[in-house]
Amino acid sequence: MASPNDPFEFQEFEEADSLLKANRDATTISIEDEDIKTEKQRKADGDEDPLGTDDKTELLSGQKESPPFWTFEYYQRFFDIETHHVKERIIGSMLPWPGKNFIHVYLRRNPDLYGPFWICTTLVFAIAISGNISNFLVHLGKPNYKYTPEFGKVTIAATAIFTYAWLVPLALWGFLLWRNNKIMNLVSYSFMEIVCVYGYSLSIYIPAVVLWILPYEWLRWCSIVVALCLSGSVLVMTFWSAVSDDHPKIIIVITSAIVVLNVLLAVGCKAYFFSKPEPVLTRHSSAATQVTMVPS
Amino acid sequence: MAAAESSRPFSGLSDVSISEDIPVEGDISVPIDSSRKDDDFSTLDEPVKETILRDLRAVGKKFIHVLYPKRSSALLRDWDLWGPLLLCVTLALLLQGGAADNDDQGGPQFAEVFVIIWFGSIIITLNSKLLGGTISFFQSLCVLGYCILPLTAAMAVCRIVLLSGSGKVSFAVRLVVVTASFGWSTFASTAFLTGSQPPNRKALVVYPVFLFYFVIGWMILTFSPPQ
């Protein structure tokens, strides 16, 4: 990207947009948060008029004045979606397709906060309520069982889910930013996009958690494995393109961290909120009948 | 010449004419605020019973609007937060006493119910405003609070049913009552709220309301009396 005079002369780099105007086929990289895609990627996304998108990207990425983060309008940008968008994103997070990057296909630079927040809230209450119902069903036949609503578990579920859905993206975003400084990467995601992916990837757990009400261990393990595969593959495929240019060790570390944290969340929730159906039930009832028969 | 000009100020204005098709409208009237101000001040002199009764009557009128939800804007126009406060405190008091061995296992405490209802309403209001709703903050709080009325009534019915035992029949009755009142609450609040939302986002606004009343209905259904 040096000037034609002397490639080794130190040049002041201009804005990526003006460089792109000069040389259409050039690849521009910017380390800031704005993503500048190559011309090829833009054509792949189906933009008809490259000149038009040039103008648009100049308007949207660099020079648009965004309201400061303490105003209401700043957050209104992240609720600029419609019902069918949310539906498409949820279905896209449940059915991963090899090669389809969730952020590029579904988000298209319009990350929203509606999906992550309400999916997390629904999951919190789904876990608490399903756990309560499954405990009730497991202990149903026992004598001396007093049903308790266990409302304190809602707080614990909320802490776990919201930590996973907001702190892990923060750590991942920080890590990707650090790697981007070391290695020029084509793809960089903004913090909101990562939060969006993580939020929507939790949506598969809502039907899984409802399925865990039934006290059959094999059913619970089957559904947990299926949910893990689906949500894990969505996450891995999304972040694969962000780290694929990197050192192989880093790729392994990132991918395994994403998968392991996902597994920890799912298995931890299952273990803490859903008690195992106990086979000791028959022994207790037979012991009780023996005790009652002795005095007579 | 200059003296003549200066002696006739505004002389240049004689050329100006107002064309006939510029409408000149206005309303010149004497504002009658003075008598209204007198009315406002005079409420200081009325007996306290009358002041309280006036507010109670307003609250009661809104209760009736909730019980028979039509597309009226009475709830939205004169919003007040007395009704929601009354309902929230009643519901939280009725949910008290779901005793258990330790606090962690029991039902929601008074503060938890209060926080859930008020924070839930605030978050739903923020959500609908961020999605482009035209309703104001307090109007939305007012609607969401008033529509808890069917659920509070269901709680009272559940406590009465629980007095006669907590077996399967009473559970079935309570389930039916809570489900019906949850449906009524959701239907009533969406009847008031959806008018102010953009048309392609209605489901996005209704779902949190559904979740809110579902959680409150769950708290009512799982209330187990102290023994």
Short mmCIF file of C-alpha atoms in Angstrom, two decimals:
data_model
loop_
_atom_site.label_atom_id
_atom_site.label_comp_id
_atom_site.label_asym_id
_atom_site.label_seq_id
_atom_site.Cartn_x
_atom_site.Cartn_y
_atom_site.Cartn_z
CA MET A 1 0.00 0.00 0.00
CA ALA A 2 3.01 2.37 -0.38
CA SER A 3 3.10 5.09 -2.98
CA PRO A 4 4.51 4.17 -6.37
CA ASN A 5 7.69 6.24 -5.75
CA ASP A 6 9.67 4.39 -3.18
CA PRO A 7 8.16 1.45 -1.37
CA PHE A 8 10.53 1.85 1.56
CA GLU A 9 9.89 5.51 2.14
CA PHE A 10 7.83 6.12 5.23
CA GLN A 11 4.33 7.12 4.19
CA GLU A 12 1.46 8.57 6.08
CA PHE A 13 -1.40 6.15 5.60
CA GLU A 14 -4.62 7.73 4.51
CA GLU A 15 -8.06 6.67 5.46
CA ALA A 16 -8.90 3.23 4.21
CA ASP A 17 -11.86 4.53 2.23
CA SER A 18 -9.85 6.93 0.09
CA LEU A 19 -7.22 4.25 -0.49
CA LEU A 20 -9.94 1.92 -1.69
CA LYS A 21 -11.21 4.56 -4.07
CA ALA A 22 -7.75 4.82 -5.60
CA ASN A 23 -7.28 1.12 -6.06
CA ARG A 24 -10.48 -0.88 -6.26
CA ASP A 25 -8.94 -4.28 -5.78
CA ALA A 26 -6.82 -3.40 -2.84
CA THR A 27 -7.38 -4.97 0.51
CA THR A 28 -7.70 -2.47 3.24
CA ILE A 29 -7.32 -3.25 6.89
CA SER A 30 -8.25 -1.03 9.72
CA ILE A 31 -7.47 -1.81 13.30
CA GLU A 32 -10.29 0.24 14.71
CA ASP A 33 -13.70 -1.11 15.36
CA GLU A 34 -15.11 -0.41 11.90
CA ASP A 35 -14.89 -3.31 9.50
CA ILE A 36 -13.83 -2.54 5.99
CA LYS A 37 -14.62 -5.50 3.82
CA THR A 38 -12.83 -6.17 0.58
CA GLU A 39 -14.47 -5.55 -2.72
CA LYS A 40 -14.94 -9.27 -3.22
CA GLN A 41 -16.78 -9.70 0.04
CA ARG A 42 -19.00 -6.81 -0.82
CA LYS A 43 -19.89 -8.36 -4.14
CA ALA A 44 -20.57 -11.64 -2.41
CA ASP A 45 -23.01 -9.92 -0.12
CA GLY A 46 -25.00 -8.86 -3.13
CA ASP A 47 -24.42 -5.14 -3.17
CA GLU A 48 -25.39 -3.96 -6.60
CA ASP A 49 -23.65 -0.63 -6.72
CA PRO A 50 -20.09 -0.51 -5.43
CA LEU A 51 -20.03 3.26 -5.71
CA GLY A 52 -23.17 3.46 -3.67
CA THR A 53 -21.79 1.25 -0.94
CA ASP A 54 -18.58 3.25 -0.94
CA ASP A 55 -20.57 6.33 -0.16
CA LYS A 56 -22.62 4.44 2.35
CA THR A 57 -19.64 2.97 4.14
CA GLU A 58 -18.01 6.34 4.30
CA LEU A 59 -21.15 7.72 5.81
CA LEU A 60 -21.84 4.79 8.08
CA SER A 61 -18.44 3.75 9.32
CA GLY A 62 -16.29 6.77 9.67
CA GLN A 63 -18.07 10.03 9.59
CA LYS A 64 -21.48 9.26 11.04
CA GLU A 65 -21.86 11.04 14.29
CA SER A 66 -23.01 8.57 16.89
CA PRO A 67 -24.76 9.95 19.92
CA PRO A 68 -22.83 9.67 23.19
CA PHE A 69 -23.38 6.55 25.21
CA TRP A 70 -25.27 8.23 28.01
CA THR A 71 -28.15 9.28 25.78
CA PHE A 72 -31.26 7.29 25.01
CA GLU A 73 -30.68 7.51 21.25
CA TYR A 74 -27.42 5.61 21.52
CA TYR A 75 -29.24 2.53 22.73
CA GLN A 76 -32.09 2.97 20.30
CA ARG A 77 -29.67 2.02 17.53
CA PHE A 78 -29.54 -1.48 18.94
CA PHE A 79 -33.29 -1.98 18.84
CA ASP A 80 -33.64 -1.24 15.18
CA ILE A 81 -35.06 -4.63 14.26
CA GLU A 82 -38.37 -6.12 13.37
CA THR A 83 -40.16 -9.27 14.41
CA HIS A 84 -39.10 -11.33 11.40
CA HIS A 85 -35.46 -10.34 11.91
CA VAL A 86 -35.55 -11.72 15.43
CA LYS A 87 -37.23 -14.89 14.22
CA GLU A 88 -34.63 -15.39 11.48
CA ARG A 89 -31.78 -14.85 13.89
CA ILE A 90 -33.14 -17.31 16.43
CA ILE A 91 -33.67 -19.99 13.79
CA GLY A 92 -30.24 -19.28 12.33
CA SER A 93 -28.65 -19.82 15.71
CA MET A 94 -30.40 -23.15 16.15
CA LEU A 95 -29.50 -24.56 12.73
CA PRO A 96 -25.84 -24.01 12.00
CA TRP A 97 -24.79 -24.43 8.42
CA PRO A 98 -21.15 -25.11 7.56
CA GLY A 99 -19.66 -22.00 6.07
CA LYS A 100 -22.42 -19.70 7.24
CA ASN A 101 -20.98 -17.21 9.64
CA PHE A 102 -23.79 -16.04 11.93
CA ILE A 103 -22.50 -12.51 12.14
CA HIS A 104 -22.07 -12.06 8.42
CA VAL A 105 -25.25 -13.77 7.35
CA TYR A 106 -27.75 -12.73 9.96
CA LEU A 107 -26.45 -9.72 11.76
CA ARG A 108 -25.22 -7.82 8.70
CA ARG A 109 -23.87 -4.98 10.77
CA ASN A 110 -27.06 -4.54 12.68
CA PRO A 111 -26.45 -6.16 16.05
CA ASP A 112 -29.34 -5.83 18.42
CA LEU A 113 -29.64 -5.91 22.16
CA TYR A 114 -33.26 -7.11 22.21
CA GLY A 115 -32.46 -10.74 21.39
CA PRO A 116 -29.61 -11.32 23.84
CA PHE A 117 -31.38 -9.61 26.75
CA TRP A 118 -34.78 -11.27 26.41
CA ILE A 119 -33.37 -14.69 25.52
CA CYS A 120 -31.21 -14.57 28.66
CA THR A 121 -34.16 -13.48 30.80
CA THR A 122 -36.40 -16.19 29.36
CA LEU A 123 -33.68 -18.79 29.93
CA VAL A 124 -33.25 -17.69 33.57
CA PHE A 125 -36.93 -18.13 34.34
CA ALA A 126 -37.15 -21.30 32.24
CA ILE A 127 -34.33 -22.88 34.22
CA ALA A 128 -35.78 -21.85 37.58
CA ILE A 129 -39.32 -22.96 36.74
CA SER A 130 -38.33 -26.22 35.01
CA GLY A 131 -35.96 -27.08 37.84
CA ASN A 132 -38.73 -26.50 40.33
CA ILE A 133 -41.21 -28.65 38.39
CA SER A 134 -38.69 -31.46 37.89
CA ASN A 135 -37.82 -31.48 41.60
CA PHE A 136 -41.51 -31.70 42.37
CA LEU A 137 -42.02 -34.60 39.96
CA VAL A 138 -38.99 -36.47 41.31
CA HIS A 139 -40.11 -36.19 44.93
CA LEU A 140 -43.80 -36.71 44.15
CA GLY A 141 -44.36 -40.08 45.76
CA LYS A 142 -42.27 -39.52 48.83
CA PRO A 143 -43.91 -39.08 52.19
CA ASN A 144 -43.02 -36.00 54.21
CA TYR A 145 -42.25 -34.05 51.09
CA LYS A 146 -43.22 -30.44 51.35
CA TYR A 147 -43.26 -28.55 48.10
CA THR A 148 -41.19 -25.37 48.12
CA PRO A 149 -41.10 -22.86 45.30
CA GLU A 150 -37.30 -22.41 45.67
CA PHE A 151 -37.50 -18.83 44.56
CA GLY A 152 -33.93 -18.06 45.61
CA LYS A 153 -32.66 -20.09 42.68
CA VAL A 154 -33.83 -17.44 40.23
CA THR A 155 -31.09 -15.13 41.48
CA ILE A 156 -28.43 -17.80 41.08
CA ALA A 157 -29.63 -18.69 37.59
CA ALA A 158 -29.67 -15.02 36.62
CA THR A 159 -26.12 -14.49 37.84
CA ALA A 160 -24.80 -17.53 35.97
CA ILE A 161 -26.54 -16.83 32.67
CA PHE A 162 -25.92 -13.11 32.53
CA THR A 163 -22.26 -13.58 33.47
CA TYR A 164 -21.83 -16.08 30.65
CA ALA A 165 -23.70 -13.98 28.12
CA TRP A 166 -21.96 -10.68 28.88
CA LEU A 167 -18.56 -11.27 30.49
CA VAL A 168 -17.36 -14.05 28.19
CA PRO A 169 -18.03 -11.88 25.10
CA LEU A 170 -16.15 -9.07 26.81
CA ALA A 171 -13.14 -11.31 27.41
CA LEU A 172 -13.32 -12.70 23.88
CA TRP A 173 -13.58 -9.24 22.37
CA GLY A 174 -10.60 -8.04 24.38
CA PHE A 175 -8.60 -11.07 23.32
CA LEU A 176 -9.46 -10.64 19.64
CA LEU A 177 -8.55 -6.97 19.86
CA TRP A 178 -5.17 -7.87 21.33
CA ARG A 179 -4.52 -10.44 18.60
CA ASN A 180 -5.60 -7.96 15.95
CA ASN A 181 -2.89 -5.65 17.10
CA LYS A 182 -0.30 -8.33 16.59
CA ILE A 183 -1.60 -9.87 13.38
CA MET A 184 -3.36 -7.99 10.65
CA ASN A 185 -6.68 -9.67 10.43
CA LEU A 186 -9.34 -9.26 7.78
CA VAL A 187 -12.21 -9.89 10.08
CA SER A 188 -12.87 -8.10 13.29
CA TYR A 189 -16.05 -8.09 15.28
CA SER A 190 -17.43 -5.33 17.42
CA PHE A 191 -18.35 -5.99 21.03
CA MET A 192 -22.08 -5.76 20.30
CA GLU A 193 -21.83 -8.34 17.54
CA ILE A 194 -20.09 -10.82 19.85
CA VAL A 195 -22.69 -10.24 22.56
CA CYS A 196 -25.38 -10.78 19.93
CA VAL A 197 -23.92 -14.12 18.81
CA TYR A 198 -23.60 -15.35 22.36
CA GLY A 199 -27.11 -14.23 23.24
CA TYR A 200 -28.73 -15.89 20.27
CA SER A 201 -26.67 -19.05 20.70
CA LEU A 202 -28.33 -19.52 24.10
CA SER A 203 -31.74 -19.74 22.47
CA ILE A 204 -31.42 -23.49 21.77
CA TYR A 205 -31.21 -24.10 25.51
CA ILE A 206 -34.74 -22.89 26.18
CA PRO A 207 -36.49 -25.91 24.60
CA ALA A 208 -33.73 -28.15 25.99
CA VAL A 209 -34.35 -26.90 29.52
CA VAL A 210 -38.10 -27.43 29.20
CA LEU A 211 -37.37 -30.97 28.02
CA TRP A 212 -35.35 -31.59 31.20
CA ILE A 213 -38.55 -31.47 33.26
CA LEU A 214 -39.13 -35.13 32.43
CA PRO A 215 -37.12 -37.13 34.94
CA TYR A 216 -35.33 -39.43 32.54
CA GLU A 217 -31.54 -39.23 32.65
CA TRP A 218 -31.04 -40.56 29.12
CA LEU A 219 -33.39 -37.89 27.72
CA ARG A 220 -31.59 -35.15 29.60
CA TRP A 221 -28.17 -36.25 28.41
CA CYS A 222 -29.35 -36.64 24.82
CA SER A 223 -30.85 -33.19 24.74
CA ILE A 224 -27.83 -31.61 26.42
CA VAL A 225 -25.49 -33.17 23.85
CA VAL A 226 -27.66 -32.02 20.95
CA ALA A 227 -27.95 -28.49 22.34
CA LEU A 228 -24.21 -28.33 23.00
CA CYS A 229 -23.39 -29.44 19.48
CA LEU A 230 -25.71 -26.92 17.87
CA SER A 231 -24.81 -23.88 19.94
CA GLY A 232 -21.13 -24.78 20.10
CA SER A 233 -20.90 -25.16 16.35
CA VAL A 234 -22.59 -21.81 15.77
CA LEU A 235 -20.06 -20.13 18.03
CA VAL A 236 -17.04 -21.96 16.64
CA MET A 237 -18.01 -21.29 13.03
CA THR A 238 -18.50 -17.64 13.78
CA PHE A 239 -15.14 -17.16 15.44
CA TRP A 240 -13.22 -19.48 13.15
CA SER A 241 -12.90 -16.82 10.50
CA ALA A 242 -11.67 -14.34 13.06
CA VAL A 243 -8.79 -16.48 14.28
CA SER A 244 -8.02 -18.67 11.27
CA ASP A 245 -5.09 -16.50 10.22
CA ASP A 246 -3.50 -16.79 13.57
CA HIS A 247 -0.95 -19.08 15.15
CA PRO A 248 -2.36 -22.65 15.34
CA LYS A 249 -1.92 -22.76 19.10
CA ILE A 250 -4.03 -19.66 19.49
CA ILE A 251 -6.74 -21.17 17.29
CA ILE A 252 -6.86 -24.27 19.45
CA VAL A 253 -6.91 -22.24 22.67
CA ILE A 254 -9.73 -19.97 21.54
CA THR A 255 -11.88 -22.70 20.07
CA SER A 256 -11.50 -24.96 23.04
CA ALA A 257 -12.18 -22.10 25.46
CA ILE A 258 -15.44 -21.29 23.68
CA VAL A 259 -16.53 -24.93 23.69
CA VAL A 260 -15.44 -25.64 27.25
CA LEU A 261 -17.25 -22.61 28.69
CA ASN A 262 -20.39 -23.59 26.83
CA VAL A 263 -20.18 -27.14 28.20
CA LEU A 264 -19.56 -25.86 31.72
CA LEU A 265 -22.62 -23.66 31.62
CA ALA A 266 -24.92 -26.39 30.32
CA VAL A 267 -23.72 -29.17 32.59
CA GLY A 268 -23.50 -26.87 35.60
CA CYS A 269 -27.07 -25.72 35.16
CA LYS A 270 -28.28 -29.26 34.75
CA ALA A 271 -26.43 -30.48 37.83
CA TYR A 272 -27.43 -27.60 40.10
CA PHE A 273 -31.04 -27.00 39.19
CA PHE A 274 -32.23 -30.45 38.23
CA SER A 275 -31.89 -33.21 40.75
CA LYS A 276 -31.37 -36.75 39.57
CA PRO A 277 -34.30 -39.12 39.80
CA GLU A 278 -33.35 -41.37 42.69
CA PRO A 279 -33.64 -45.13 42.40
CA VAL A 280 -33.67 -45.25 46.24
CA LEU A 281 -37.40 -44.55 46.14
CA THR A 282 -38.45 -48.22 46.22
CA ARG A 283 -36.11 -49.01 49.11
CA HIS A 284 -37.58 -46.22 51.21
CA SER A 285 -41.16 -47.27 50.62
CA SER A 286 -40.43 -50.91 51.39
CA ALA A 287 -38.63 -49.91 54.59
CA ALA A 288 -41.63 -47.82 55.58
CA THR A 289 -44.04 -50.72 55.06
CA GLN A 290 -41.77 -52.99 57.11
CA VAL A 291 -41.76 -50.50 59.96
CA THR A 292 -45.53 -50.22 59.96
CA MET A 293 -46.05 -53.95 59.86
CA VAL A 294 -43.92 -54.72 62.90
CA PRO A 295 -46.09 -53.20 65.65
CA SER A 296 -49.22 -54.97 64.35
CA MET B 1 -34.06 64.99 1.28
CA ALA B 2 -32.53 63.00 4.08
CA ALA B 3 -34.34 65.08 6.65
CA ALA B 4 -37.62 64.50 4.85
CA GLU B 5 -36.93 60.79 4.79
CA SER B 6 -36.03 60.64 8.41
CA SER B 7 -39.02 62.68 9.37
CA ARG B 8 -41.20 59.95 7.92
CA PRO B 9 -40.14 56.76 9.61
CA PHE B 10 -41.58 53.56 8.22
CA SER B 11 -42.15 55.38 4.94
CA GLY B 12 -40.76 52.45 3.02
CA LEU B 13 -43.48 50.32 4.42
CA SER B 14 -46.18 52.03 2.46
CA ASP B 15 -45.26 49.85 -0.50
CA VAL B 16 -45.84 46.70 1.38
CA SER B 17 -49.18 45.08 0.87
CA ILE B 18 -50.46 41.83 2.21
CA SER B 19 -51.72 39.64 -0.60
CA GLU B 20 -55.14 38.33 -0.07
CA ASP B 21 -54.37 34.67 -0.23
CA ILE B 22 -52.13 34.60 2.80
CA PRO B 23 -54.47 33.42 5.47
CA VAL B 24 -54.30 35.38 8.62
CA GLU B 25 -55.75 33.46 11.47
CA GLY B 26 -55.65 33.56 15.14
CA ASP B 27 -57.60 33.31 18.23
CA ILE B 28 -57.77 36.19 20.56
CA SER B 29 -59.37 35.18 23.75
CA VAL B 30 -58.86 35.91 27.34
CA PRO B 31 -57.47 32.87 29.07
CA ILE B 32 -59.75 31.84 31.86
CA ASP B 33 -56.98 30.30 33.90
CA SER B 34 -57.65 32.63 36.73
CA SER B 35 -60.83 30.89 37.71
CA ARG B 36 -59.16 27.45 37.37
CA LYS B 37 -56.39 28.56 39.63
CA ASP B 38 -59.00 29.50 42.13
CA ASP B 39 -60.45 26.00 41.86
CA ASP B 40 -57.03 24.41 42.42
CA PHE B 41 -56.36 26.44 45.46
CA SER B 42 -59.78 25.81 46.83
CA THR B 43 -59.12 22.07 47.14
CA LEU B 44 -57.08 22.92 50.17
CA ASP B 45 -60.26 23.82 51.93
CA GLU B 46 -62.16 20.69 51.19
CA PRO B 47 -62.34 17.95 53.78
CA VAL B 48 -59.66 15.28 53.60
CA LYS B 49 -62.27 12.60 53.09
CA GLU B 50 -63.31 14.24 49.84
CA THR B 51 -59.74 14.39 48.54
CA ILE B 52 -59.13 10.76 49.29
CA LEU B 53 -62.45 9.71 47.86
CA ARG B 54 -61.76 11.58 44.64
CA ASP B 55 -58.53 9.69 44.14
CA LEU B 56 -60.16 6.43 45.11
CA ARG B 57 -62.93 7.02 42.63
CA ALA B 58 -60.37 7.63 39.87
CA VAL B 59 -58.59 4.44 40.81
CA GLY B 60 -61.86 2.54 40.88
CA LYS B 61 -62.83 3.85 37.46
CA LYS B 62 -59.57 2.56 36.06
CA PHE B 63 -60.11 -0.81 37.71
CA ILE B 64 -63.37 -1.08 35.80
CA HIS B 65 -61.57 -0.19 32.58
CA VAL B 66 -59.14 -3.02 33.21
CA LEU B 67 -61.90 -5.50 33.93
CA TYR B 68 -63.67 -4.64 30.70
CA PRO B 69 -60.80 -3.78 28.37
CA LYS B 70 -61.97 -1.79 25.41
CA ARG B 71 -59.93 0.47 23.25
CA SER B 72 -60.44 3.44 25.47
CA SER B 73 -57.74 5.90 26.27
CA ALA B 74 -58.95 6.74 29.75
CA LEU B 75 -56.21 4.67 31.34
CA LEU B 76 -53.60 6.38 29.26
CA ARG B 77 -54.82 9.92 29.51
CA ASP B 78 -55.10 10.33 33.26
CA TRP B 79 -52.46 7.99 34.44
CA ASP B 80 -51.74 7.61 38.10
CA LEU B 81 -49.58 5.25 40.06
CA TRP B 82 -51.81 4.85 43.12
CA GLY B 83 -53.60 1.85 41.67
CA PRO B 84 -50.43 -0.05 40.77
CA LEU B 85 -48.98 0.67 44.20
CA LEU B 86 -52.11 -0.57 45.91
CA LEU B 87 -52.21 -3.74 43.80
CA CYS B 88 -48.49 -4.42 44.20
CA VAL B 89 -48.61 -4.08 47.99
CA THR B 90 -51.74 -6.25 48.21
CA LEU B 91 -50.20 -8.96 46.04
CA ALA B 92 -46.91 -8.90 47.96
CA LEU B 93 -48.74 -9.14 51.30
CA LEU B 94 -50.88 -12.03 50.07
CA LEU B 95 -47.76 -13.85 48.84
CA GLN B 96 -46.19 -13.51 52.26
CA GLY B 97 -45.92 -16.44 54.51
CA GLY B 98 -45.01 -19.09 51.98
CA ALA B 99 -42.94 -20.58 54.74
CA ALA B 100 -40.18 -23.09 54.39
CA ASP B 101 -37.23 -24.29 56.40
CA ASN B 102 -34.89 -21.65 55.12
CA ASP B 103 -35.40 -18.50 53.18
CA ASP B 104 -33.66 -19.86 50.13
CA GLN B 105 -36.22 -22.53 49.55
CA GLY B 106 -39.33 -20.59 50.23
CA GLY B 107 -41.51 -18.44 48.13
CA PRO B 108 -40.70 -14.87 47.21
CA GLN B 109 -40.41 -12.43 50.05
CA PHE B 110 -42.20 -9.07 50.10
CA ALA B 111 -39.21 -7.21 48.74
CA GLU B 112 -38.69 -9.72 45.96
CA VAL B 113 -42.27 -9.39 44.74
CA PHE B 114 -42.05 -5.60 44.91
CA VAL B 115 -38.77 -5.55 42.99
CA ILE B 116 -39.99 -7.98 40.37
CA ILE B 117 -43.16 -6.02 39.70
CA TRP B 118 -41.64 -2.56 39.61
CA PHE B 119 -38.34 -3.40 37.91
CA GLY B 120 -40.17 -5.67 35.51
CA SER B 121 -42.55 -2.87 34.58
CA ILE B 122 -39.69 -0.40 34.16
CA ILE B 123 -37.72 -2.76 31.95
CA ILE B 124 -40.74 -3.52 29.79
CA THR B 125 -41.46 0.19 29.45
CA LEU B 126 -37.85 0.88 28.46
CA ASN B 127 -38.03 -1.96 25.97
CA SER B 128 -41.16 -0.61 24.31
CA LYS B 129 -39.74 2.90 24.19
CA LEU B 130 -36.47 1.69 22.68
CA LEU B 131 -38.45 -0.17 20.03
CA GLY B 132 -40.04 3.10 19.02
CA GLY B 133 -43.22 3.23 21.04
CA THR B 134 -45.01 6.53 21.41
CA ILE B 135 -46.40 5.88 24.84
CA SER B 136 -44.88 7.85 27.67
CA PHE B 137 -42.91 6.27 30.49
CA PHE B 138 -45.43 6.72 33.27
CA GLN B 139 -48.42 5.88 31.11
CA SER B 140 -46.88 2.52 30.37
CA LEU B 141 -46.06 1.92 34.05
CA CYS B 142 -49.66 2.81 34.87
CA VAL B 143 -51.10 0.35 32.34
CA LEU B 144 -48.82 -2.51 33.36
CA GLY B 145 -49.53 -1.91 37.03
CA TYR B 146 -53.29 -1.72 36.65
CA CYS B 147 -53.41 -4.91 34.60
CA ILE B 148 -52.10 -6.85 37.59
CA LEU B 149 -55.63 -6.57 39.00
CA PRO B 150 -56.89 -9.93 37.62
CA LEU B 151 -53.82 -11.68 39.03
CA THR B 152 -54.31 -10.10 42.46
CA ALA B 153 -57.92 -11.24 42.42
CA ALA B 154 -56.71 -14.73 41.47
CA MET B 155 -54.30 -14.68 44.41
CA ALA B 156 -57.12 -13.86 46.79
CA VAL B 157 -59.23 -16.68 45.32
CA CYS B 158 -56.27 -19.08 45.60
CA ARG B 159 -55.79 -18.29 49.27
CA ILE B 160 -59.45 -18.94 49.93
CA VAL B 161 -59.27 -22.24 48.01
CA LEU B 162 -56.17 -23.23 49.96
CA LEU B 163 -58.07 -22.79 53.21
CA SER B 164 -60.06 -25.84 52.28
CA GLY B 165 -57.05 -28.08 51.73
CA SER B 166 -54.21 -28.37 49.25
CA GLY B 167 -54.90 -31.57 47.40
CA LYS B 168 -55.20 -32.31 43.74
CA VAL B 169 -58.64 -30.76 43.33
CA SER B 170 -57.59 -27.49 44.87
CA PHE B 171 -54.51 -27.47 42.64
CA ALA B 172 -56.64 -28.00 39.55
CA VAL B 173 -58.98 -25.18 40.57
CA ARG B 174 -56.06 -22.87 41.29
CA LEU B 175 -54.44 -23.74 37.97
CA VAL B 176 -57.58 -22.87 36.07
CA VAL B 177 -58.09 -19.61 37.96
CA VAL B 178 -54.47 -18.47 37.57
CA THR B 179 -54.35 -19.37 33.89
CA ALA B 180 -57.57 -17.48 33.19
CA SER B 181 -56.43 -14.39 35.06
CA PHE B 182 -52.98 -14.48 33.42
CA GLY B 183 -54.66 -14.56 30.01
CA TRP B 184 -56.96 -11.71 31.06
CA SER B 185 -54.06 -9.55 32.27
CA THR B 186 -52.03 -10.09 29.12
CA PHE B 187 -55.02 -9.42 26.90
CA ALA B 188 -55.97 -6.27 28.79
CA SER B 189 -52.49 -4.78 28.76
CA THR B 190 -51.91 -5.52 25.09
CA ALA B 191 -55.26 -3.93 24.28
CA PHE B 192 -53.97 -0.72 25.82
CA LEU B 193 -50.34 -0.89 24.73
CA THR B 194 -50.33 -2.10 21.13
CA GLY B 195 -52.01 1.02 19.83
CA SER B 196 -48.84 2.98 20.36
CA GLN B 197 -46.34 0.57 18.82
CA PRO B 198 -45.01 0.44 15.25
CA PRO B 199 -46.88 -2.31 13.42
CA ASN B 200 -44.00 -4.62 12.54
CA ARG B 201 -42.72 -4.82 16.09
CA LYS B 202 -45.87 -5.63 17.97
CA ALA B 203 -44.80 -9.17 18.82
CA LEU B 204 -41.48 -7.88 20.13
CA VAL B 205 -43.33 -5.62 22.55
CA VAL B 206 -46.00 -8.12 23.60
CA TYR B 207 -43.62 -10.97 24.44
CA PRO B 208 -41.99 -9.31 27.49
CA VAL B 209 -45.45 -8.45 28.83
CA PHE B 210 -46.41 -12.10 28.42
CA LEU B 211 -43.24 -13.20 30.25
CA PHE B 212 -43.87 -10.69 33.06
CA TYR B 213 -47.41 -11.86 33.79
CA PHE B 214 -46.35 -15.49 33.37
CA VAL B 215 -43.74 -15.12 36.11
CA ILE B 216 -46.24 -13.39 38.41
CA GLY B 217 -48.79 -16.13 37.65
CA TRP B 218 -46.15 -18.74 38.48
CA MET B 219 -45.46 -17.08 41.82
CA ILE B 220 -49.18 -17.15 42.62
CA LEU B 221 -49.65 -20.76 41.54
CA THR B 222 -46.71 -22.10 43.53
CA PHE B 223 -47.73 -20.37 46.73
CA SER B 224 -47.96 -23.00 49.41
CA PRO B 225 -49.52 -22.01 52.69
CA PRO B 226 -47.55 -22.11 55.91
CA GLN B 227 -48.31 -25.10 58.06
#
